[in-house]
CSV table of C-alpha atoms and ligand atoms in Angstrom, one decimal:
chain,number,residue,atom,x,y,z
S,1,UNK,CA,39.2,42.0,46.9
S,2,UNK,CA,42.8,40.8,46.0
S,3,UNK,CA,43.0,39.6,49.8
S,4,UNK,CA,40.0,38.2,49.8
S,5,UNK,CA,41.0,36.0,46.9
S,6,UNK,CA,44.5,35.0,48.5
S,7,UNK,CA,41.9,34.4,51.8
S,8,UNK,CA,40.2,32.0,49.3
S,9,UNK,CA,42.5,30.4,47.3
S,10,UNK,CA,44.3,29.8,50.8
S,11,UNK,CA,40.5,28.5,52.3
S,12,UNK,CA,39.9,26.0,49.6
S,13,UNK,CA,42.4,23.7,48.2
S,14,UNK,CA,40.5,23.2,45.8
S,15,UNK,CA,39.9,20.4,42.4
S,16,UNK,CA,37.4,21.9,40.2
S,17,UNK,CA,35.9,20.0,37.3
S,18,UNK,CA,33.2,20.7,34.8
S,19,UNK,CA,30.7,18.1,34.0
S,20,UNK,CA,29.4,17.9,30.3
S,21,UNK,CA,26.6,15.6,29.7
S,22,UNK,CA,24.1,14.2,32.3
S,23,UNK,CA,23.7,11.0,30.7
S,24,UNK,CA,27.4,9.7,31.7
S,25,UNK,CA,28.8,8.3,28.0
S,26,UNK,CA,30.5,5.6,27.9
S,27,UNK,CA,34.4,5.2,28.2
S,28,UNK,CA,36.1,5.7,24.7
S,29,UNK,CA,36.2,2.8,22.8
S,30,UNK,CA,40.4,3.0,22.5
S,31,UNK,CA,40.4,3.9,26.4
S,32,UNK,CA,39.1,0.2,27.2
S,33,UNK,CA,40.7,-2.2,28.7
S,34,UNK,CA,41.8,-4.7,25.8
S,35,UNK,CA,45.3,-6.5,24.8
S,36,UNK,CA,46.7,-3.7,23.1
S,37,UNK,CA,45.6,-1.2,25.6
S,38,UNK,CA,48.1,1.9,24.9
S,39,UNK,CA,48.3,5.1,27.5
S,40,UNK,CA,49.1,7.5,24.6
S,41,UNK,CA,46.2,6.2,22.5
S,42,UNK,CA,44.0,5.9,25.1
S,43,UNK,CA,44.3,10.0,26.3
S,44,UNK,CA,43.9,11.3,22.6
S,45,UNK,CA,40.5,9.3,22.8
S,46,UNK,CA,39.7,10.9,25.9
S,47,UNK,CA,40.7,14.1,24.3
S,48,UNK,CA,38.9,13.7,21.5
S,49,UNK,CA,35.3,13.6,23.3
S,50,UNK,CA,35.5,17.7,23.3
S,51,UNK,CA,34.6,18.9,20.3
S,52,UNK,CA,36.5,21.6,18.4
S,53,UNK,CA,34.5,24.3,19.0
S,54,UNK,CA,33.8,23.0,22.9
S,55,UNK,CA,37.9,23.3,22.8
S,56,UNK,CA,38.1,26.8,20.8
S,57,UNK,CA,36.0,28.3,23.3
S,58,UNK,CA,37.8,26.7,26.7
S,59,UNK,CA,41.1,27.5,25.0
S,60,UNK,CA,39.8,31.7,24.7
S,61,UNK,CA,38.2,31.7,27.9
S,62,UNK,CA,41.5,30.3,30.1
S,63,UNK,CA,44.1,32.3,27.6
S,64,UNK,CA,41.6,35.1,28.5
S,65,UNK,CA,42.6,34.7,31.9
S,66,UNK,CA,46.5,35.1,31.1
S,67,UNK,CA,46.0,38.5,30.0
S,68,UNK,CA,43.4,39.4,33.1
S,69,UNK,CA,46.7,38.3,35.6
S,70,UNK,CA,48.4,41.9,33.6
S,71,UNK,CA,45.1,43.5,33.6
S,72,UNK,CA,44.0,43.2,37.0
S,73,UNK,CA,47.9,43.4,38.1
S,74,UNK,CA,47.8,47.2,36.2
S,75,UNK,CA,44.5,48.2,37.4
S,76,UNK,CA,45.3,47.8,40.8
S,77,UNK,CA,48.4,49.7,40.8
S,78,UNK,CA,46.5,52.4,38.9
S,79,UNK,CA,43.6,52.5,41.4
S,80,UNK,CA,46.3,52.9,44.4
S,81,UNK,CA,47.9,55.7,42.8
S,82,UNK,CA,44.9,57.4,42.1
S,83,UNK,CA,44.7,57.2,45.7
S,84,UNK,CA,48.1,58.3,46.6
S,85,UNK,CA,48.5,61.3,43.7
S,86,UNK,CA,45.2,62.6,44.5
S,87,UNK,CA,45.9,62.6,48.6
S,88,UNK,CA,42.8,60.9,48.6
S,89,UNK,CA,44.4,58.3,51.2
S,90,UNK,CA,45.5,60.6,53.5
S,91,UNK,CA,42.0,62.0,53.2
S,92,UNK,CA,40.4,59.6,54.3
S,93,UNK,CA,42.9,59.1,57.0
S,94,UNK,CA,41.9,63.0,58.5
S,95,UNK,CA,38.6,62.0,58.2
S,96,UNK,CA,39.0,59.1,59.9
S,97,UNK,CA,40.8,60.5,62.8
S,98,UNK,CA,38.3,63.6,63.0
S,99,UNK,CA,35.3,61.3,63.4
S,100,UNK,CA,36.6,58.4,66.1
S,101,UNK,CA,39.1,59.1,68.7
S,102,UNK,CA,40.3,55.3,69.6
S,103,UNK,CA,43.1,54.6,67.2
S,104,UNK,CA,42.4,51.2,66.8
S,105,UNK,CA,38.8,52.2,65.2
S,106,UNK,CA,40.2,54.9,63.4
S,107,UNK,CA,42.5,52.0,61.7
S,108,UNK,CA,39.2,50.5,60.7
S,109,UNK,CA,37.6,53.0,59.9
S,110,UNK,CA,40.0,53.9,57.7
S,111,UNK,CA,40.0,50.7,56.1
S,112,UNK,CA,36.3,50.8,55.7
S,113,UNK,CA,36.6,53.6,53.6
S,114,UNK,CA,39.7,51.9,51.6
S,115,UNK,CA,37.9,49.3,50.5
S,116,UNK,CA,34.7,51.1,49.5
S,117,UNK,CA,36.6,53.8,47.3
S,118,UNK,CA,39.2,50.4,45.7
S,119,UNK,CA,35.4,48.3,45.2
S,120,UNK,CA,34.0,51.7,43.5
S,121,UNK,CA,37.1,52.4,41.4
S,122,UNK,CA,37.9,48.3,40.5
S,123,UNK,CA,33.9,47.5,39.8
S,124,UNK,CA,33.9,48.0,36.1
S,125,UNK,CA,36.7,45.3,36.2
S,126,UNK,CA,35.3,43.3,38.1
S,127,UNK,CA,32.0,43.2,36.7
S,128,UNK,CA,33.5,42.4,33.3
S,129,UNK,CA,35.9,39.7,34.7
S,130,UNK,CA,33.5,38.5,37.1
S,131,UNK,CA,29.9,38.7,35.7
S,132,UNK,CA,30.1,39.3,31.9
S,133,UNK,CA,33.1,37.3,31.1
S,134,UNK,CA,31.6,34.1,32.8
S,135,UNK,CA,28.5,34.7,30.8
S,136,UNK,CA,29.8,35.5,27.7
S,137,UNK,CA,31.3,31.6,28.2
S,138,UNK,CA,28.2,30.3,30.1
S,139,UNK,CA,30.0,29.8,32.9
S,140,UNK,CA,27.5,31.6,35.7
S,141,UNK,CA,24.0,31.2,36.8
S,142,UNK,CA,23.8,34.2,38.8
S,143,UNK,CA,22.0,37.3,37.6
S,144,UNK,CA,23.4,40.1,38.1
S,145,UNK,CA,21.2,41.4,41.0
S,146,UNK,CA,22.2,37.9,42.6
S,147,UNK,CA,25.9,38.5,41.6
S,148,UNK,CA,26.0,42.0,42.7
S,149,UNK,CA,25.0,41.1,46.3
S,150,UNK,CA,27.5,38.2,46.6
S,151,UNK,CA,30.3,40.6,45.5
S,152,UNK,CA,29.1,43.3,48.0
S,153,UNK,CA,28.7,40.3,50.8
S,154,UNK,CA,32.7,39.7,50.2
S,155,UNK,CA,33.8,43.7,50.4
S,156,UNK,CA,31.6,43.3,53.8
S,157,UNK,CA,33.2,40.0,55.2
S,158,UNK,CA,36.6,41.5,54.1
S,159,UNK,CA,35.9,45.2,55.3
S,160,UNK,CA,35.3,43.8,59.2
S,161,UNK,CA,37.8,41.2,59.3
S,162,UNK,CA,40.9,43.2,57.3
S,163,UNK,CA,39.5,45.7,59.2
S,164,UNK,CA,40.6,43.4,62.4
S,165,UNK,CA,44.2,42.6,60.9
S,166,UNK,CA,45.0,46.1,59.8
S,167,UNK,CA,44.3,47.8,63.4
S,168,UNK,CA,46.1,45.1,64.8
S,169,UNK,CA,49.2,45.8,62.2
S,170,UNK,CA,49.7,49.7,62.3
S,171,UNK,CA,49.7,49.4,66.1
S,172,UNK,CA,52.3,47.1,65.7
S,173,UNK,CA,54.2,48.7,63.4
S,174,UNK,CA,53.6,52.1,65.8
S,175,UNK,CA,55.0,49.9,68.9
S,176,UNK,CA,57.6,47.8,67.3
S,177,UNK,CA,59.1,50.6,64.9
S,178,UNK,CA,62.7,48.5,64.2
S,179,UNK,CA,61.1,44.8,64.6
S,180,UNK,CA,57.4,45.1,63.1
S,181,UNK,CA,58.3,43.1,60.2
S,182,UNK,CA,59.1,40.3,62.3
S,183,UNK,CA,56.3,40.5,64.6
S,184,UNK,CA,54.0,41.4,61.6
S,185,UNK,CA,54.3,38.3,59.5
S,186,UNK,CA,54.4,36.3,62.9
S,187,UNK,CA,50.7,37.8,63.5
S,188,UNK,CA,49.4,37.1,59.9
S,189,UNK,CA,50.5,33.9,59.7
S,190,UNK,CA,48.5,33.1,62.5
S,191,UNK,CA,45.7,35.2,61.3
S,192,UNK,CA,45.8,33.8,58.1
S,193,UNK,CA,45.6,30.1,59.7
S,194,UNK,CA,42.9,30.9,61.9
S,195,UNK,CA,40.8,32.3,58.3
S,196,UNK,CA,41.3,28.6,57.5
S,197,UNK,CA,39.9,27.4,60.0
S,198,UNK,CA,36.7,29.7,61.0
S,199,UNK,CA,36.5,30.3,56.8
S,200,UNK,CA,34.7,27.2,55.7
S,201,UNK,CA,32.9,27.3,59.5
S,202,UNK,CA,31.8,30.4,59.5
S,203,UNK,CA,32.3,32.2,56.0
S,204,UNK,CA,31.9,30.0,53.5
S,205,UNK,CA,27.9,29.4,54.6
S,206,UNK,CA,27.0,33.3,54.4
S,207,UNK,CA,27.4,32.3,50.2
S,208,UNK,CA,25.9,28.6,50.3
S,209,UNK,CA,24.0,26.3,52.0
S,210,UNK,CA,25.9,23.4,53.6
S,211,UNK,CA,24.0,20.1,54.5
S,212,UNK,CA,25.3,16.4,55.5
S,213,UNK,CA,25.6,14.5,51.9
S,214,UNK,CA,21.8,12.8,51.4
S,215,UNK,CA,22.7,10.4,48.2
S,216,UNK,CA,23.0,7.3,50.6
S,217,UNK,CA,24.4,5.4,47.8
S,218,UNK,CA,27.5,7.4,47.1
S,219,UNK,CA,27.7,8.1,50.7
S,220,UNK,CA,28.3,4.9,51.8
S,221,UNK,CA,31.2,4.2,48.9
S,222,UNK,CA,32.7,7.7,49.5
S,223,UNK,CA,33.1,6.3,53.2
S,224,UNK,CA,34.3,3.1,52.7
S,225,UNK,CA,36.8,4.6,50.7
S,226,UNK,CA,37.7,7.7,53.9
S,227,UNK,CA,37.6,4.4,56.1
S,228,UNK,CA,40.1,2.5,54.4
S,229,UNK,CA,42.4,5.4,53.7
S,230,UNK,CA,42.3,6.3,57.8
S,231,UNK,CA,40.3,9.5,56.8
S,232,UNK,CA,37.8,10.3,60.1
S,233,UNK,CA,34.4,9.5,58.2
S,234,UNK,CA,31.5,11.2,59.7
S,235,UNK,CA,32.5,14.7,58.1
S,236,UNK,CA,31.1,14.9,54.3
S,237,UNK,CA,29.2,17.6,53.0
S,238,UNK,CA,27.0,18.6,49.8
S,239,UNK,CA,27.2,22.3,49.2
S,240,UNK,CA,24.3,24.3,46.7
S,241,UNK,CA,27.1,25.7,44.0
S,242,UNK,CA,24.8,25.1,41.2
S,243,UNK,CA,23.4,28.7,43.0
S,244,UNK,CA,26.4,30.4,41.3
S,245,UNK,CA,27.4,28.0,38.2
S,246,UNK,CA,27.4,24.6,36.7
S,247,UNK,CA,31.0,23.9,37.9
S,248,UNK,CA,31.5,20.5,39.7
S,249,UNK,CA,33.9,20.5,42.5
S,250,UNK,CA,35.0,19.2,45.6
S,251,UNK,CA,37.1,20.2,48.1
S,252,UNK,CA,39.0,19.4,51.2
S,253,UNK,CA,39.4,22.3,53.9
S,254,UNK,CA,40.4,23.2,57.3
S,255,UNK,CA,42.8,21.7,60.3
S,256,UNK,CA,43.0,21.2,63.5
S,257,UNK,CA,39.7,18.9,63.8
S,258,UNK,CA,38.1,20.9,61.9
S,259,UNK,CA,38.5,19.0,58.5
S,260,UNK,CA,35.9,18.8,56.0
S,261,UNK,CA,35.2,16.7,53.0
S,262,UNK,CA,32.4,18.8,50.5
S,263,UNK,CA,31.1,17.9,47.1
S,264,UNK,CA,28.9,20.3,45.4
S,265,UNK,CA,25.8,19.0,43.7
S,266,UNK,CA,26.6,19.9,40.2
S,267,UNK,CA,29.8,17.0,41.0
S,268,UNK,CA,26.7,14.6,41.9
S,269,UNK,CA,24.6,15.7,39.3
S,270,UNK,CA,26.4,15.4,36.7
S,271,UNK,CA,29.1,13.7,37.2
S,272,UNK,CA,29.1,9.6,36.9
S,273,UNK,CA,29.8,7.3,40.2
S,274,UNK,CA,33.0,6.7,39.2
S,275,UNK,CA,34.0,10.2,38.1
S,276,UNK,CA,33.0,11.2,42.1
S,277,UNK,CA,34.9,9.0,43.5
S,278,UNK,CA,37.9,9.5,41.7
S,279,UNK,CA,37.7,13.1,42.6
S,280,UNK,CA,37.1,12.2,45.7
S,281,UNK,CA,40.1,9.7,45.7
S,282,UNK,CA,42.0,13.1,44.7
S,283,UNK,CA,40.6,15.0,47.8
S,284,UNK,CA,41.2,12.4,50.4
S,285,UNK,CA,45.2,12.5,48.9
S,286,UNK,CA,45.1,16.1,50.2
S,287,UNK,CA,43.7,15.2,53.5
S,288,UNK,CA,45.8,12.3,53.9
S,289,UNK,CA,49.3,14.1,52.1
S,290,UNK,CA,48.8,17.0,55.1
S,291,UNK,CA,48.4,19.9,51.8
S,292,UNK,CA,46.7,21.9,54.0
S,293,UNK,CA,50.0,22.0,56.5
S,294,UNK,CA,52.0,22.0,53.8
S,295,UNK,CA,49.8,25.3,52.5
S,296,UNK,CA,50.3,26.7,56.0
S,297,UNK,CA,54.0,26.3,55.9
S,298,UNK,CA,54.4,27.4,52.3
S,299,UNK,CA,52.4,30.9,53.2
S,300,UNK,CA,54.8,31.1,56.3
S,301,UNK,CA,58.0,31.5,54.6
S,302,UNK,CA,56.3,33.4,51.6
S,303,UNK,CA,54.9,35.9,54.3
S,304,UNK,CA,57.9,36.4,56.4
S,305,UNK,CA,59.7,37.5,53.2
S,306,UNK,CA,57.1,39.8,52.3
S,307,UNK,CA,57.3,41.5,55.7
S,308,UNK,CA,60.9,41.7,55.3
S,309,UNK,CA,60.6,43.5,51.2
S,310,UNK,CA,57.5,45.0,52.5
S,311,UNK,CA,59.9,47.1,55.2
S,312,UNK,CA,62.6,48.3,52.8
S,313,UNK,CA,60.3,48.8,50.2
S,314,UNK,CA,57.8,51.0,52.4
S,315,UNK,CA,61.0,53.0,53.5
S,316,UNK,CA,62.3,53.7,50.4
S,317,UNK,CA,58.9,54.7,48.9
S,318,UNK,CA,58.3,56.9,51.4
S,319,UNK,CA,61.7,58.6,51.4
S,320,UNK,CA,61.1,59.7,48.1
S,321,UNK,CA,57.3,60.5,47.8
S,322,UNK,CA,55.6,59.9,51.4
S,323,UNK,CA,55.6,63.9,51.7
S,324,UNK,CA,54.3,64.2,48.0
S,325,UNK,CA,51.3,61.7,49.1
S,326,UNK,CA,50.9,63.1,52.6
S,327,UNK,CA,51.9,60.2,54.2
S,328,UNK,CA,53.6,60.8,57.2
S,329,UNK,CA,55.3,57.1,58.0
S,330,UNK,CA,55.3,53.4,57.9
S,331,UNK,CA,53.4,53.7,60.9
S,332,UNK,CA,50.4,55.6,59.3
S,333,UNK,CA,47.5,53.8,58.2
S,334,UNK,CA,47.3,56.2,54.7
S,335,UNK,CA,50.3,54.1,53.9
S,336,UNK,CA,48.0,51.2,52.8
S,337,UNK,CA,48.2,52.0,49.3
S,338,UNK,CA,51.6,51.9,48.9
S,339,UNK,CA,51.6,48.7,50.3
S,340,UNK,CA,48.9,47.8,47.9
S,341,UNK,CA,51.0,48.6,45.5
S,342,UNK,CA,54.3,46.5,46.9
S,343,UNK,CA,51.9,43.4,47.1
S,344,UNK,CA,50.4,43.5,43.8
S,345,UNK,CA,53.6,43.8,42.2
S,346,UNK,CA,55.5,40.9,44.2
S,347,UNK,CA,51.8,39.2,44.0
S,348,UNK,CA,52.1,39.7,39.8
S,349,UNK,CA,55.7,38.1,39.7
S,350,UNK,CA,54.8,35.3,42.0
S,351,UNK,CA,52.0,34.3,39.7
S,352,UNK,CA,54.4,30.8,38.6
S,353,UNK,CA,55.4,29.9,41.6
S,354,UNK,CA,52.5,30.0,43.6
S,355,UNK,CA,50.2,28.3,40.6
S,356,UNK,CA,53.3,25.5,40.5
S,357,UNK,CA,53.1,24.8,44.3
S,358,UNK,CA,49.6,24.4,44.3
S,359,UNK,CA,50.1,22.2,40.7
S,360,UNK,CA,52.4,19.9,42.3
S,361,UNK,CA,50.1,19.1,45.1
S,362,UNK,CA,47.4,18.9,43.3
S,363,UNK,CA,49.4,16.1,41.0
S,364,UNK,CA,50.4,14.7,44.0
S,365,UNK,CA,46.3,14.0,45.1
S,366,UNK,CA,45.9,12.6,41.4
S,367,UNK,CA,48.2,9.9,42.1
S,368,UNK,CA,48.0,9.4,45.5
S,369,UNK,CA,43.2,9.0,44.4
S,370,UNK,CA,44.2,6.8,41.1
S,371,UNK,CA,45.7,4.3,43.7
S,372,UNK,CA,43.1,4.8,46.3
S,373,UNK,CA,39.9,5.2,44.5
S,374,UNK,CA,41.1,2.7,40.7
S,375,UNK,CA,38.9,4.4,39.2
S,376,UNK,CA,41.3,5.9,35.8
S,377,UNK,CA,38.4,6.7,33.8
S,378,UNK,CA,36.6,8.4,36.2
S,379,UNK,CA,39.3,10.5,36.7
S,380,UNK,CA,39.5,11.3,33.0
S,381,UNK,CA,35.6,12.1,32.5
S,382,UNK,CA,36.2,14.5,35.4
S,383,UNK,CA,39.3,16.0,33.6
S,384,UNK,CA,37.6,16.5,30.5
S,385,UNK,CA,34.9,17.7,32.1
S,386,UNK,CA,37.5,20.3,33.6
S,387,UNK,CA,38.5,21.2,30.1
S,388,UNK,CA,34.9,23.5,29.6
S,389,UNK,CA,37.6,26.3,31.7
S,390,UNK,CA,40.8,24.8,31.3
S,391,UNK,CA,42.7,24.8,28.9
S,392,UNK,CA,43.1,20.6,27.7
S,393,UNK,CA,46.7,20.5,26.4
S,394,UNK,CA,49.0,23.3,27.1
S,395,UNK,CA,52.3,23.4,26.1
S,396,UNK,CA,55.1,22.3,28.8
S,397,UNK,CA,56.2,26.4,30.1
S,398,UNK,CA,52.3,27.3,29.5
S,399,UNK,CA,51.6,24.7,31.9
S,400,UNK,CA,54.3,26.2,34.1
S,401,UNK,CA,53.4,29.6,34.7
S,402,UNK,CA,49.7,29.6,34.4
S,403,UNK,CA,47.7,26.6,35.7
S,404,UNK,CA,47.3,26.2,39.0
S,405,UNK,CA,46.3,22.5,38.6
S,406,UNK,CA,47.7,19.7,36.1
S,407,UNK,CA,46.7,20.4,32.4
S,408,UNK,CA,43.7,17.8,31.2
S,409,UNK,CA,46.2,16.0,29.2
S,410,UNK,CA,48.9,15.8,32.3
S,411,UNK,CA,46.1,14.3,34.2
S,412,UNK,CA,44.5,12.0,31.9
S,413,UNK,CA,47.5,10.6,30.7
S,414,UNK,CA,48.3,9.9,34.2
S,415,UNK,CA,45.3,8.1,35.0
S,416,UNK,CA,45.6,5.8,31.5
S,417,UNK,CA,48.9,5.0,32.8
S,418,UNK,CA,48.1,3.5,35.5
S,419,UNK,CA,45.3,2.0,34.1
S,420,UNK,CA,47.7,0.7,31.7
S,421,UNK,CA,49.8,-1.3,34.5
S,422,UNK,CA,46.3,-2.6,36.0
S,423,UNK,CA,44.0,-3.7,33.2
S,424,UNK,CA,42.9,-7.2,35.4
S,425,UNK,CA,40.7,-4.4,37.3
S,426,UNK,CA,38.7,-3.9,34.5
S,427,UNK,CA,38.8,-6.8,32.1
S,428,UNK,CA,39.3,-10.2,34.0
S,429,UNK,CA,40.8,-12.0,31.2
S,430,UNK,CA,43.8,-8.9,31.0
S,431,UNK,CA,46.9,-9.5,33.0
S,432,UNK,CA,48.1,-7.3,35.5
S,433,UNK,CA,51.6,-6.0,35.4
S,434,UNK,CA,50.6,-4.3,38.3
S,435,UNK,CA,49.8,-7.6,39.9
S,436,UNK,CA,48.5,-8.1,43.2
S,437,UNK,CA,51.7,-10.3,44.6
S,438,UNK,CA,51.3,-13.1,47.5
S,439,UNK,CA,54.0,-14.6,49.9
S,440,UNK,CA,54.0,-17.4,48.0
S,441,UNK,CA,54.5,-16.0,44.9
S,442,UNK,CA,57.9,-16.5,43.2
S,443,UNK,CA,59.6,-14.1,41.0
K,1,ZN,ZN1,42.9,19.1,44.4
């Protein structure tokens, strides 16, 4: 499950935001564009449309999730050395090689099993993080029948193609005993970037139906807007999410041609015309600011150090327990736990840079849709409309280590900041600091 995730979160670069009220309510009376316009003022009243207890509960549910990141982090190394105490890896491992003779499908066999007996041991976590939780926030429209198979879809999609990447690995570690490492983060890297390429192709539609957007209206502004930011703009797509929850997103995903605008129809549901296309002002900065490259080349240099810990580390576990857990080398598949165990850990301690990477970009698509899309207080109904999950307004190291995207007060603040330097846009009588300058103008 954990790689599936990190397959995921790799997949989608993706802006989530929560819609609150159908009805679109008006801008905030002290976020309108007037004389004394102020940015500070201006984000408290955008603030202020959650309610407390609206906040009380986002605030529970997203510090919730700071404690699941130790939870899940302890619960996976306990599963793994169930695994490795019990010999119940290299159990699987005889039984593997008893029953298939090609030691490429034994690999996958073996990882078969794996992931069935880690599903079966992490499911009561997972059901409470992943089915209960949501629904104790009202966060999920899934039942759980409907839940259930989604979950046992993923262990299948992961089970066939980890299945793929793990053969592939313990033959080259077999082969290349002194320079697998090397030749091991050289093959994921390239696995990993073909996953996002075929994963919103060909995985993404075994959860959702994907269709050409059909709102003609919004079509044709969300294109003028790819047109004039040199975004190729026959590619947009409406996706069925409101299947799994209410949450509006958007997202921007492969490379190599095979790019892909998609809103979801919660975002055009609820979500007012401005609000989408500030968001997807915010998407097309991802597309146009190369993140998915930049993604690509992050998970490079973060897997070729892995490979390299991954090889001392394996060594010296196995030095000391690999007889103890019948594990007879780095080469043998039954040495997956361990390795379980080594990612998880490094995975755990990684938590604040990796969510700070993917924060910076995601500020860097904020600014980068403000100027393409003008459209400030859409961008703030879509962050408060974020705020039902996230947290609103953090404090500055909060922010740090656990968000993954810009806090709602970060972001709004941005947007009335720039709104603040272009009030003409919005009230023709205001001036522009940010003024739209000719030749012949004179400073
Ligand atoms: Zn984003």
């Amino acid at each position: 499950m954990r790689m599936l995730r990190l397959w995921s979160a790799l997949l989608l670069l993706t802006i989530m935001a929560w819609a609150e009220a159908p009805q679109f309510p008006p801008t905030p009376v002290a976020a309108q564009a007037s004389a004394h316009f102020d940015a500070k003022v201006a984000t408290d009243a955008w603030l202020a449309r959650m309610t407390g207890p609206e906040k009380a509960r986002s605030d529970a549910y997203f510090e919730g999730g700071y404690w699941l990141i130790l939870w899940d982090f302890l619960y996976a190394v306990g599963v793994m050395l169930v695994l490795l105490e019990t010999k119940l890896s290299a159990r699987l491992r005889n039984w593997a090689e008893r029953v298939v003779k090609a030691a490429f499908l034994r690999s996958w066999l073996y990882w078969i099993l794996f992931s069935a007996v880690a599903y079966a041991l992490t499911f009561p976590l997972t059901m409470y993080e992943g089915f209960f939780r949501e629904h104790a926030y009202g966060l999920s429209n899934l039942g759980f029948g409907e839940w259930f198979k989604e979950e046992t879809l993923a262990v299948v999609v992961s089970a066939l193609l980890g299945g793929v990447a793990l053969s592939v690995l313990v033959r080259l570690v077999q082969r290349l005993p002194n320079t697998w490492h090397i030749w091991g983060a050289l093959f994921s890297t390239v696995f990993l970037s073909i996953g996002i390429v075929i994963g919103p192709v060909f995985i993404a539609p075994l959860f959702n139906t994907y269709k050409p957007l059909e709102n003609q209206r919004i079509k044709t502004d969300i294109l003028s807007l790819a047109r004039a930011n040199g975004i190729p703009a026959t590619n947009v797509y409406e996706v069925d999410a409101s299947k799994q929850s209410n949450r509006v997103s958007a997202n921007v995903s492969g490379f190599l041609g095979t790019e892909r605008i998609t809103l979801n129809d919660n975002l055009l549901a609820r979500c007012s015309p401005a609000c989408v296309l500030a968001v997807m002002g915010h998407e097309m900065g991802h597309y146009v600011l190369h993140h998915i490259y930049n993604m690509v080349i992050f998970f490079t240099i973060v897997v070729v150090a892995l490979f390299w810990i991954l090889r001392s580390g394996l060594e010296w576990a196995l030095k000391r327990w690999g007889e103890r857990w019948q594990v007879r080398g780095v080469g043998d598949v039954a040495v997956l736990p361990v390795v379980a165990l080594i990612l998880a850990t490094l995975g755990f301690f990684f938590t604040p840079v990796m969510n700070s990477f993917i924060r910076t970009q995601e500020f860097e698509a904020d600014m980068y849709g403000l100027n393409a899309a003008r459209q400030p207080d859409g961008e703030a109904e879509a962050d408060v409309l974020l705020g039902e999950y996230r947290k609103m307004d953090p404090g500055p190291l909060e922010e740090i280590i656990f968000f993954d995207h810009p806090s709602g007060r970060t972001r709004i603040y941005a947007a009335m900041r720039w709104k603040a330097e272009n009030l003409c846009l919005f009230d023709a009588t205001l001036a522009c600091t940010n003024r739209p300058v000719t030749v012949n103008d004179q400073y």
